[in-house]
mmCIF file with all atom_site columns, N, CA and C and ligand atoms in Angstrom:
data_model
loop_
_atom_site.group_PDB
_atom_site.id
_atom_site.type_symbol
_atom_site.label_atom_id
_atom_site.label_alt_id
_atom_site.label_comp_id
_atom_site.label_asym_id
_atom_site.label_entity_id
_atom_site.label_seq_id
_atom_site.pdbx_PDB_ins_code
_atom_site.Cartn_x
_atom_site.Cartn_y
_atom_site.Cartn_z
_atom_site.occupancy
_atom_site.B_iso_or_equiv
_atom_site.pdbx_formal_charge
_atom_site.auth_seq_id
_atom_site.auth_comp_id
_atom_site.auth_asym_id
_atom_site.auth_atom_id
_atom_site.pdbx_PDB_model_num
ATOM   1   N  N   . MET U 1 1  ? -66.431  75.373 -88.484  1.00 73.00 ? 1   MET U N   1
ATOM   2   C  CA  . MET U 1 1  ? -67.444  74.569 -88.840  1.00 73.00 ? 1   MET U CA  1
ATOM   3   C  C   . MET U 1 1  ? -68.505  75.131 -89.617  1.00 73.00 ? 1   MET U C   1
ATOM   4   N  N   . ARG U 1 2  ? -68.575  74.326 -90.839  1.00 79.00 ? 2   ARG U N   1
ATOM   5   C  CA  . ARG U 1 2  ? -69.468  74.748 -91.878  1.00 79.00 ? 2   ARG U CA  1
ATOM   6   C  C   . ARG U 1 2  ? -71.037  74.565 -91.538  1.00 79.00 ? 2   ARG U C   1
ATOM   7   N  N   . THR U 1 3  ? -71.493  75.278 -92.035  1.00 82.00 ? 3   THR U N   1
ATOM   8   C  CA  . THR U 1 3  ? -73.317  74.613 -91.878  1.00 82.00 ? 3   THR U CA  1
ATOM   9   C  C   . THR U 1 3  ? -73.909  74.900 -93.121  1.00 82.00 ? 3   THR U C   1
ATOM   10  N  N   . THR U 1 4  ? -74.458  73.837 -93.749  1.00 79.00 ? 4   THR U N   1
ATOM   11  C  CA  . THR U 1 4  ? -75.313  73.738 -94.891  1.00 79.00 ? 4   THR U CA  1
ATOM   12  C  C   . THR U 1 4  ? -76.534  73.538 -94.612  1.00 79.00 ? 4   THR U C   1
ATOM   13  N  N   . PRO U 1 5  ? -77.327  74.617 -95.167  1.00 74.00 ? 5   PRO U N   1
ATOM   14  C  CA  . PRO U 1 5  ? -78.656  74.366 -95.181  1.00 74.00 ? 5   PRO U CA  1
ATOM   15  C  C   . PRO U 1 5  ? -79.168  73.157 -95.571  1.00 74.00 ? 5   PRO U C   1
ATOM   16  N  N   . PRO U 1 6  ? -80.178  72.725 -94.677  1.00 74.00 ? 6   PRO U N   1
ATOM   17  C  CA  . PRO U 1 6  ? -80.671  71.374 -95.214  1.00 74.00 ? 6   PRO U CA  1
ATOM   18  C  C   . PRO U 1 6  ? -81.507  71.493 -96.714  1.00 74.00 ? 6   PRO U C   1
ATOM   19  N  N   . ARG U 1 7  ? -80.898  70.921 -97.519  1.00 79.00 ? 7   ARG U N   1
ATOM   20  C  CA  . ARG U 1 7  ? -81.723  70.651 -98.757  1.00 79.00 ? 7   ARG U CA  1
ATOM   21  C  C   . ARG U 1 7  ? -82.917  69.906 -98.964  1.00 79.00 ? 7   ARG U C   1
ATOM   22  N  N   . PRO U 1 8  ? -84.204  70.349 -99.044  1.00 79.00 ? 8   PRO U N   1
ATOM   23  C  CA  . PRO U 1 8  ? -85.315  69.421 -99.133  1.00 79.00 ? 8   PRO U CA  1
ATOM   24  C  C   . PRO U 1 8  ? -84.970  68.584 -100.537 1.00 79.00 ? 8   PRO U C   1
ATOM   25  N  N   . LEU U 1 9  ? -85.297  67.444 -100.480 1.00 92.00 ? 9   LEU U N   1
ATOM   26  C  CA  . LEU U 1 9  ? -85.339  66.604 -101.135 1.00 92.00 ? 9   LEU U CA  1
ATOM   27  C  C   . LEU U 1 9  ? -86.439  66.647 -102.278 1.00 92.00 ? 9   LEU U C   1
ATOM   28  N  N   . GLU U 1 10 ? -86.139  66.815 -103.656 1.00 95.00 ? 10  GLU U N   1
ATOM   29  C  CA  . GLU U 1 10 ? -87.349  67.107 -104.469 1.00 95.00 ? 10  GLU U CA  1
ATOM   30  C  C   . GLU U 1 10 ? -87.390  65.830 -105.441 1.00 95.00 ? 10  GLU U C   1
ATOM   31  N  N   . VAL U 1 11 ? -88.799  65.354 -105.269 1.00 95.00 ? 11  VAL U N   1
ATOM   32  C  CA  . VAL U 1 11 ? -88.910  64.303 -106.127 1.00 95.00 ? 11  VAL U CA  1
ATOM   33  C  C   . VAL U 1 11 ? -90.092  64.634 -107.251 1.00 95.00 ? 11  VAL U C   1
ATOM   34  N  N   . THR U 1 12 ? -90.222  63.667 -108.191 1.00 96.00 ? 12  THR U N   1
ATOM   35  C  CA  . THR U 1 12 ? -91.308  64.066 -109.261 1.00 96.00 ? 12  THR U CA  1
ATOM   36  C  C   . THR U 1 12 ? -92.608  63.221 -108.810 1.00 96.00 ? 12  THR U C   1
ATOM   37  N  N   . CYS U 1 13 ? -93.691  64.271 -108.895 1.00 94.00 ? 13  CYS U N   1
ATOM   38  C  CA  . CYS U 1 13 ? -94.908  63.479 -108.728 1.00 94.00 ? 13  CYS U CA  1
ATOM   39  C  C   . CYS U 1 13 ? -95.114  62.471 -109.649 1.00 94.00 ? 13  CYS U C   1
ATOM   40  N  N   . PRO U 1 14 ? -95.704  61.228 -108.981 1.00 91.00 ? 14  PRO U N   1
ATOM   41  C  CA  . PRO U 1 14 ? -95.812  60.025 -109.900 1.00 91.00 ? 14  PRO U CA  1
ATOM   42  C  C   . PRO U 1 14 ? -97.021  60.195 -110.585 1.00 91.00 ? 14  PRO U C   1
ATOM   43  N  N   . ASN U 1 15 ? -97.890  61.196 -110.492 1.00 90.00 ? 15  ASN U N   1
ATOM   44  C  CA  . ASN U 1 15 ? -99.108  61.391 -110.821 1.00 90.00 ? 15  ASN U CA  1
ATOM   45  C  C   . ASN U 1 15 ? -99.279  62.277 -112.140 1.00 90.00 ? 15  ASN U C   1
ATOM   46  N  N   . CYS U 1 16 ? -98.484  63.536 -111.786 1.00 94.00 ? 16  CYS U N   1
ATOM   47  C  CA  . CYS U 1 16 ? -98.320  64.687 -113.101 1.00 94.00 ? 16  CYS U CA  1
ATOM   48  C  C   . CYS U 1 16 ? -97.188  65.031 -113.227 1.00 94.00 ? 16  CYS U C   1
ATOM   49  N  N   . GLY U 1 17 ? -96.232  64.353 -112.779 1.00 96.00 ? 17  GLY U N   1
ATOM   50  C  CA  . GLY U 1 17 ? -94.827  64.571 -113.104 1.00 96.00 ? 17  GLY U CA  1
ATOM   51  C  C   . GLY U 1 17 ? -94.271  65.981 -112.730 1.00 96.00 ? 17  GLY U C   1
ATOM   52  N  N   . GLU U 1 18 ? -95.088  66.773 -111.605 1.00 96.00 ? 18  GLU U N   1
ATOM   53  C  CA  . GLU U 1 18 ? -94.365  67.981 -111.302 1.00 96.00 ? 18  GLU U CA  1
ATOM   54  C  C   . GLU U 1 18 ? -93.574  67.702 -110.227 1.00 96.00 ? 18  GLU U C   1
ATOM   55  N  N   . THR U 1 19 ? -92.657  68.505 -110.287 1.00 96.00 ? 19  THR U N   1
ATOM   56  C  CA  . THR U 1 19 ? -91.472  68.597 -109.121 1.00 96.00 ? 19  THR U CA  1
ATOM   57  C  C   . THR U 1 19 ? -92.060  69.024 -107.607 1.00 96.00 ? 19  THR U C   1
ATOM   58  N  N   . THR U 1 20 ? -91.893  68.265 -106.946 1.00 96.00 ? 20  THR U N   1
ATOM   59  C  CA  . THR U 1 20 ? -92.496  68.286 -105.425 1.00 96.00 ? 20  THR U CA  1
ATOM   60  C  C   . THR U 1 20 ? -91.640  68.160 -104.387 1.00 96.00 ? 20  THR U C   1
ATOM   61  N  N   . VAL U 1 21 ? -91.569  68.665 -102.968 1.00 95.00 ? 21  VAL U N   1
ATOM   62  C  CA  . VAL U 1 21 ? -90.972  68.566 -102.183 1.00 95.00 ? 21  VAL U CA  1
ATOM   63  C  C   . VAL U 1 21 ? -91.084  67.106 -101.369 1.00 95.00 ? 21  VAL U C   1
ATOM   64  N  N   . TYR U 1 22 ? -90.140  66.475 -101.104 1.00 94.00 ? 22  TYR U N   1
ATOM   65  C  CA  . TYR U 1 22 ? -90.417  64.911 -100.437 1.00 94.00 ? 22  TYR U CA  1
ATOM   66  C  C   . TYR U 1 22 ? -89.951  65.381 -98.883  1.00 94.00 ? 22  TYR U C   1
ATOM   67  N  N   . ALA U 1 23 ? -90.461  66.197 -98.252  1.00 92.00 ? 23  ALA U N   1
ATOM   68  C  CA  . ALA U 1 23 ? -90.175  66.440 -96.767  1.00 92.00 ? 23  ALA U CA  1
ATOM   69  C  C   . ALA U 1 23 ? -91.686  66.141 -95.976  1.00 92.00 ? 23  ALA U C   1
ATOM   70  N  N   . ALA U 1 24 ? -91.412  66.528 -94.753  1.00 91.00 ? 24  ALA U N   1
ATOM   71  C  CA  . ALA U 1 24 ? -92.328  66.611 -93.632  1.00 91.00 ? 24  ALA U CA  1
ATOM   72  C  C   . ALA U 1 24 ? -93.488  67.609 -94.020  1.00 91.00 ? 24  ALA U C   1
ATOM   73  N  N   . THR U 1 25 ? -92.933  68.720 -94.795  1.00 93.00 ? 25  THR U N   1
ATOM   74  C  CA  . THR U 1 25 ? -93.917  69.537 -94.799  1.00 93.00 ? 25  THR U CA  1
ATOM   75  C  C   . THR U 1 25 ? -94.628  69.415 -96.244  1.00 93.00 ? 25  THR U C   1
ATOM   76  N  N   . ASN U 1 26 ? -94.829  68.400 -96.488  1.00 94.00 ? 26  ASN U N   1
ATOM   77  C  CA  . ASN U 1 26 ? -95.526  67.679 -97.785  1.00 94.00 ? 26  ASN U CA  1
ATOM   78  C  C   . ASN U 1 26 ? -96.267  66.510 -97.689  1.00 94.00 ? 26  ASN U C   1
ATOM   79  N  N   . PRO U 1 27 ? -97.378  66.523 -96.849  1.00 94.00 ? 27  PRO U N   1
ATOM   80  C  CA  . PRO U 1 27 ? -98.147  65.433 -96.234  1.00 94.00 ? 27  PRO U CA  1
ATOM   81  C  C   . PRO U 1 27 ? -98.655  64.410 -97.411  1.00 94.00 ? 27  PRO U C   1
ATOM   82  N  N   . PHE U 1 28 ? -98.501  64.883 -98.501  1.00 93.00 ? 28  PHE U N   1
ATOM   83  C  CA  . PHE U 1 28 ? -98.967  64.208 -99.815  1.00 93.00 ? 28  PHE U CA  1
ATOM   84  C  C   . PHE U 1 28 ? -97.833  63.537 -100.340 1.00 93.00 ? 28  PHE U C   1
ATOM   85  N  N   . ARG U 1 29 ? -96.461  63.671 -100.106 1.00 93.00 ? 29  ARG U N   1
ATOM   86  C  CA  . ARG U 1 29 ? -95.240  62.703 -100.661 1.00 93.00 ? 29  ARG U CA  1
ATOM   87  C  C   . ARG U 1 29 ? -95.774  61.609 -100.770 1.00 93.00 ? 29  ARG U C   1
ATOM   88  N  N   . PRO U 1 30 ? -94.951  60.840 -101.949 1.00 92.00 ? 30  PRO U N   1
ATOM   89  C  CA  . PRO U 1 30 ? -94.305  61.680 -102.814 1.00 92.00 ? 30  PRO U CA  1
ATOM   90  C  C   . PRO U 1 30 ? -95.063  62.371 -104.094 1.00 92.00 ? 30  PRO U C   1
ATOM   91  N  N   . PHE U 1 31 ? -96.420  62.463 -103.601 1.00 93.00 ? 31  PHE U N   1
ATOM   92  C  CA  . PHE U 1 31 ? -97.005  63.302 -104.785 1.00 93.00 ? 31  PHE U CA  1
ATOM   93  C  C   . PHE U 1 31 ? -97.025  64.977 -104.328 1.00 93.00 ? 31  PHE U C   1
ATOM   94  N  N   . CYS U 1 32 ? -97.618  65.555 -105.249 1.00 94.00 ? 32  CYS U N   1
ATOM   95  C  CA  . CYS U 1 32 ? -97.631  67.214 -105.091 1.00 94.00 ? 32  CYS U CA  1
ATOM   96  C  C   . CYS U 1 32 ? -98.714  67.694 -104.415 1.00 94.00 ? 32  CYS U C   1
ATOM   97  N  N   . SER U 1 33 ? -99.732  66.967 -104.277 1.00 93.00 ? 33  SER U N   1
ATOM   98  C  CA  . SER U 1 33 ? -100.850 67.355 -103.748 1.00 93.00 ? 33  SER U CA  1
ATOM   99  C  C   . SER U 1 33 ? -101.900 66.430 -103.632 1.00 93.00 ? 33  SER U C   1
ATOM   100 N  N   . ALA U 1 34 ? -102.931 66.624 -102.511 1.00 91.00 ? 34  ALA U N   1
ATOM   101 C  CA  . ALA U 1 34 ? -103.910 65.784 -102.262 1.00 91.00 ? 34  ALA U CA  1
ATOM   102 C  C   . ALA U 1 34 ? -104.897 64.929 -103.637 1.00 91.00 ? 34  ALA U C   1
ATOM   103 N  N   . ARG U 1 35 ? -105.000 65.882 -104.677 1.00 90.00 ? 35  ARG U N   1
ATOM   104 C  CA  . ARG U 1 35 ? -105.675 65.359 -105.564 1.00 90.00 ? 35  ARG U CA  1
ATOM   105 C  C   . ARG U 1 35 ? -104.828 64.367 -106.484 1.00 90.00 ? 35  ARG U C   1
ATOM   106 N  N   . CYS U 1 36 ? -103.364 64.699 -106.689 1.00 91.00 ? 36  CYS U N   1
ATOM   107 C  CA  . CYS U 1 36 ? -102.954 63.647 -107.274 1.00 91.00 ? 36  CYS U CA  1
ATOM   108 C  C   . CYS U 1 36 ? -102.486 62.517 -106.398 1.00 91.00 ? 36  CYS U C   1
ATOM   109 N  N   . GLN U 1 37 ? -102.636 62.653 -105.170 1.00 90.00 ? 37  GLN U N   1
ATOM   110 C  CA  . GLN U 1 37 ? -102.620 61.543 -104.341 1.00 90.00 ? 37  GLN U CA  1
ATOM   111 C  C   . GLN U 1 37 ? -103.658 60.720 -104.246 1.00 90.00 ? 37  GLN U C   1
ATOM   112 N  N   . GLY U 1 38 ? -104.770 61.101 -104.354 1.00 86.00 ? 38  GLY U N   1
ATOM   113 C  CA  . GLY U 1 38 ? -106.259 60.528 -104.453 1.00 86.00 ? 38  GLY U CA  1
ATOM   114 C  C   . GLY U 1 38 ? -106.331 59.646 -105.816 1.00 86.00 ? 38  GLY U C   1
ATOM   115 N  N   . GLN U 1 39 ? -105.746 60.637 -106.872 1.00 75.00 ? 39  GLN U N   1
ATOM   116 C  CA  . GLN U 1 39 ? -106.052 60.133 -108.221 1.00 75.00 ? 39  GLN U CA  1
ATOM   117 C  C   . GLN U 1 39 ? -105.061 58.604 -108.324 1.00 75.00 ? 39  GLN U C   1
ATOM   118 N  N   . ASP U 1 40 ? -103.985 58.710 -107.775 1.00 61.00 ? 40  ASP U N   1
ATOM   119 C  CA  . ASP U 1 40 ? -103.242 57.671 -108.133 1.00 61.00 ? 40  ASP U CA  1
ATOM   120 C  C   . ASP U 1 40 ? -103.808 56.287 -107.266 1.00 61.00 ? 40  ASP U C   1
ATOM   121 N  N   . PHE U 1 41 ? -104.279 56.917 -106.230 1.00 59.00 ? 41  PHE U N   1
ATOM   122 C  CA  . PHE U 1 41 ? -104.473 55.777 -105.187 1.00 59.00 ? 41  PHE U CA  1
ATOM   123 C  C   . PHE U 1 41 ? -105.686 54.974 -105.790 1.00 59.00 ? 41  PHE U C   1
ATOM   124 N  N   . GLY U 1 42 ? -106.623 56.039 -106.315 1.00 60.00 ? 42  GLY U N   1
ATOM   125 C  CA  . GLY U 1 42 ? -107.876 55.455 -106.923 1.00 60.00 ? 42  GLY U CA  1
ATOM   126 C  C   . GLY U 1 42 ? -107.627 54.498 -108.231 1.00 60.00 ? 42  GLY U C   1
ATOM   127 N  N   . ALA U 1 43 ? -106.666 54.866 -109.012 1.00 61.00 ? 43  ALA U N   1
ATOM   128 C  CA  . ALA U 1 43 ? -106.243 54.285 -110.111 1.00 61.00 ? 43  ALA U CA  1
ATOM   129 C  C   . ALA U 1 43 ? -105.706 52.699 -109.569 1.00 61.00 ? 43  ALA U C   1
ATOM   130 N  N   . TRP U 1 44 ? -104.980 52.835 -108.472 1.00 60.00 ? 44  TRP U N   1
ATOM   131 C  CA  . TRP U 1 44 ? -104.474 51.608 -108.172 1.00 60.00 ? 44  TRP U CA  1
ATOM   132 C  C   . TRP U 1 44 ? -105.406 50.657 -107.651 1.00 60.00 ? 44  TRP U C   1
ATOM   133 N  N   . ALA U 1 45 ? -106.325 51.347 -106.582 1.00 63.00 ? 45  ALA U N   1
ATOM   134 C  CA  . ALA U 1 45 ? -107.204 50.512 -106.208 1.00 63.00 ? 45  ALA U CA  1
ATOM   135 C  C   . ALA U 1 45 ? -108.209 49.664 -107.362 1.00 63.00 ? 45  ALA U C   1
ATOM   136 N  N   . ASN U 1 46 ? -108.335 50.432 -108.164 1.00 67.00 ? 46  ASN U N   1
ATOM   137 C  CA  . ASN U 1 46 ? -109.119 50.035 -109.341 1.00 67.00 ? 46  ASN U CA  1
ATOM   138 C  C   . ASN U 1 46 ? -108.554 48.807 -110.161 1.00 67.00 ? 46  ASN U C   1
ATOM   139 N  N   . GLU U 1 47 ? -107.327 48.994 -110.352 1.00 66.00 ? 47  GLU U N   1
ATOM   140 C  CA  . GLU U 1 47 ? -106.730 47.761 -110.945 1.00 66.00 ? 47  GLU U CA  1
ATOM   141 C  C   . GLU U 1 47 ? -106.482 46.613 -109.859 1.00 66.00 ? 47  GLU U C   1
ATOM   142 N  N   . ALA U 1 48 ? -106.365 46.992 -108.615 1.00 65.00 ? 48  ALA U N   1
ATOM   143 C  CA  . ALA U 1 48 ? -106.141 45.599 -107.571 1.00 65.00 ? 48  ALA U CA  1
ATOM   144 C  C   . ALA U 1 48 ? -107.582 45.002 -107.307 1.00 65.00 ? 48  ALA U C   1
ATOM   145 N  N   . TYR U 1 49 ? -108.575 45.683 -107.747 1.00 64.00 ? 49  TYR U N   1
ATOM   146 C  CA  . TYR U 1 49 ? -110.115 45.165 -107.020 1.00 64.00 ? 49  TYR U CA  1
ATOM   147 C  C   . TYR U 1 49 ? -110.674 44.795 -108.711 1.00 64.00 ? 49  TYR U C   1
ATOM   148 N  N   . ARG U 1 50 ? -109.816 44.761 -109.849 1.00 68.00 ? 50  ARG U N   1
ATOM   149 C  CA  . ARG U 1 50 ? -110.347 44.262 -110.971 1.00 68.00 ? 50  ARG U CA  1
ATOM   150 C  C   . ARG U 1 50 ? -110.443 42.774 -110.983 1.00 68.00 ? 50  ARG U C   1
ATOM   151 N  N   . VAL U 1 51 ? -111.747 42.339 -110.949 1.00 66.00 ? 51  VAL U N   1
ATOM   152 C  CA  . VAL U 1 51 ? -111.594 41.012 -111.182 1.00 66.00 ? 51  VAL U CA  1
ATOM   153 C  C   . VAL U 1 51 ? -112.381 40.492 -112.477 1.00 66.00 ? 51  VAL U C   1
ATOM   154 N  N   . GLU U 1 52 ? -111.689 39.296 -113.067 1.00 71.00 ? 52  GLU U N   1
ATOM   155 C  CA  . GLU U 1 52 ? -112.652 38.891 -114.292 1.00 71.00 ? 52  GLU U CA  1
ATOM   156 C  C   . GLU U 1 52 ? -113.771 38.147 -113.873 1.00 71.00 ? 52  GLU U C   1
ATOM   157 N  N   . ALA U 1 53 ? -114.804 38.321 -114.572 1.00 73.00 ? 53  ALA U N   1
ATOM   158 C  CA  . ALA U 1 53 ? -116.098 37.941 -114.279 1.00 73.00 ? 53  ALA U CA  1
ATOM   159 C  C   . ALA U 1 53 ? -115.621 36.008 -114.877 1.00 73.00 ? 53  ALA U C   1
ATOM   160 N  N   . PRO U 1 54 ? -116.251 35.206 -113.771 1.00 75.00 ? 54  PRO U N   1
ATOM   161 C  CA  . PRO U 1 54 ? -116.265 33.953 -114.003 1.00 75.00 ? 54  PRO U CA  1
ATOM   162 C  C   . PRO U 1 54 ? -117.068 33.641 -115.237 1.00 75.00 ? 54  PRO U C   1
ATOM   163 N  N   . PRO U 1 55 ? -116.770 32.594 -115.737 1.00 74.00 ? 55  PRO U N   1
ATOM   164 C  CA  . PRO U 1 55 ? -117.256 31.998 -117.069 1.00 74.00 ? 55  PRO U CA  1
ATOM   165 C  C   . PRO U 1 55 ? -118.823 31.627 -116.534 1.00 74.00 ? 55  PRO U C   1
ATOM   166 N  N   . SER U 1 56 ? -119.990 31.916 -117.608 1.00 72.00 ? 56  SER U N   1
ATOM   167 C  CA  . SER U 1 56 ? -120.945 31.620 -117.188 1.00 72.00 ? 56  SER U CA  1
ATOM   168 C  C   . SER U 1 56 ? -121.248 29.986 -117.087 1.00 72.00 ? 56  SER U C   1
ATOM   169 N  N   . THR U 1 57 ? -122.126 29.627 -116.230 1.00 69.00 ? 57  THR U N   1
ATOM   170 C  CA  . THR U 1 57 ? -122.587 28.245 -116.139 1.00 69.00 ? 57  THR U CA  1
ATOM   171 C  C   . THR U 1 57 ? -123.709 27.760 -116.656 1.00 69.00 ? 57  THR U C   1
ATOM   172 N  N   . GLU U 1 58 ? -124.251 28.685 -117.579 1.00 70.00 ? 58  GLU U N   1
ATOM   173 C  CA  . GLU U 1 58 ? -125.560 28.225 -118.047 1.00 70.00 ? 58  GLU U CA  1
ATOM   174 C  C   . GLU U 1 58 ? -125.630 27.050 -118.797 1.00 70.00 ? 58  GLU U C   1
ATOM   175 N  N   . ASP U 1 59 ? -124.283 26.910 -119.555 1.00 69.00 ? 59  ASP U N   1
ATOM   176 C  CA  . ASP U 1 59 ? -124.339 25.150 -120.499 1.00 69.00 ? 59  ASP U CA  1
ATOM   177 C  C   . ASP U 1 59 ? -124.450 24.092 -119.605 1.00 69.00 ? 59  ASP U C   1
ATOM   178 N  N   . GLN U 1 60 ? -124.161 24.347 -117.992 1.00 67.00 ? 60  GLN U N   1
ATOM   179 C  CA  . GLN U 1 60 ? -124.081 23.148 -117.263 1.00 67.00 ? 60  GLN U CA  1
ATOM   180 C  C   . GLN U 1 60 ? -125.646 23.144 -116.722 1.00 67.00 ? 60  GLN U C   1
ATOM   181 N  N   . ASP U 1 61 ? -126.077 24.225 -116.386 1.00 69.00 ? 61  ASP U N   1
ATOM   182 C  CA  . ASP U 1 61 ? -127.621 24.360 -115.935 1.00 69.00 ? 61  ASP U CA  1
ATOM   183 C  C   . ASP U 1 61 ? -128.436 23.483 -116.994 1.00 69.00 ? 61  ASP U C   1
ATOM   184 N  N   . GLU U 1 62 ? -128.224 23.705 -118.571 1.00 66.00 ? 62  GLU U N   1
ATOM   185 C  CA  . GLU U 1 62 ? -128.973 23.044 -119.402 1.00 66.00 ? 62  GLU U CA  1
ATOM   186 C  C   . GLU U 1 62 ? -129.029 21.605 -119.194 1.00 66.00 ? 62  GLU U C   1
ATOM   187 N  N   . ALA U 1 63 ? -128.023 21.369 -118.736 1.00 62.00 ? 63  ALA U N   1
ATOM   188 C  CA  . ALA U 1 63 ? -128.158 19.632 -118.720 1.00 62.00 ? 63  ALA U CA  1
ATOM   189 C  C   . ALA U 1 63 ? -129.066 19.000 -117.647 1.00 62.00 ? 63  ALA U C   1
ATOM   190 N  N   . GLN U 1 64 ? -129.248 19.866 -116.679 1.00 65.00 ? 64  GLN U N   1
ATOM   191 C  CA  . GLN U 1 64 ? -129.964 19.342 -115.759 1.00 65.00 ? 64  GLN U CA  1
ATOM   192 C  C   . GLN U 1 64 ? -131.470 19.225 -116.047 1.00 65.00 ? 64  GLN U C   1
ATOM   193 N  N   . ASP U 1 65 ? -131.980 18.328 -116.736 1.00 69.00 ? 65  ASP U N   1
ATOM   194 C  CA  . ASP U 1 65 ? -133.486 18.496 -117.256 1.00 69.00 ? 65  ASP U CA  1
ATOM   195 C  C   . ASP U 1 65 ? -134.416 17.362 -116.566 1.00 69.00 ? 65  ASP U C   1
HETATM 196 ZN ZN1 . ZN  D 2 .  ? -99.048  65.905 -108.961 1.00 62.77 ? 101 ZN  D ZN1 1
#
């Protein structure tokens, strides 16, 4: 019986592009570090919560005289 040592799956960090291990030993997977994980999430959150300001209603208020 042949035994092959389990090969850790390697992925590319979505933030910095470094090769990192995608395994239980890496709690930040698929990122390489907590820093990259935090940065990517921050960017995502920024994008998700970015809302366009509604148009001003000043013109309507002026009609109220
Ligand atoms: Zn990284």
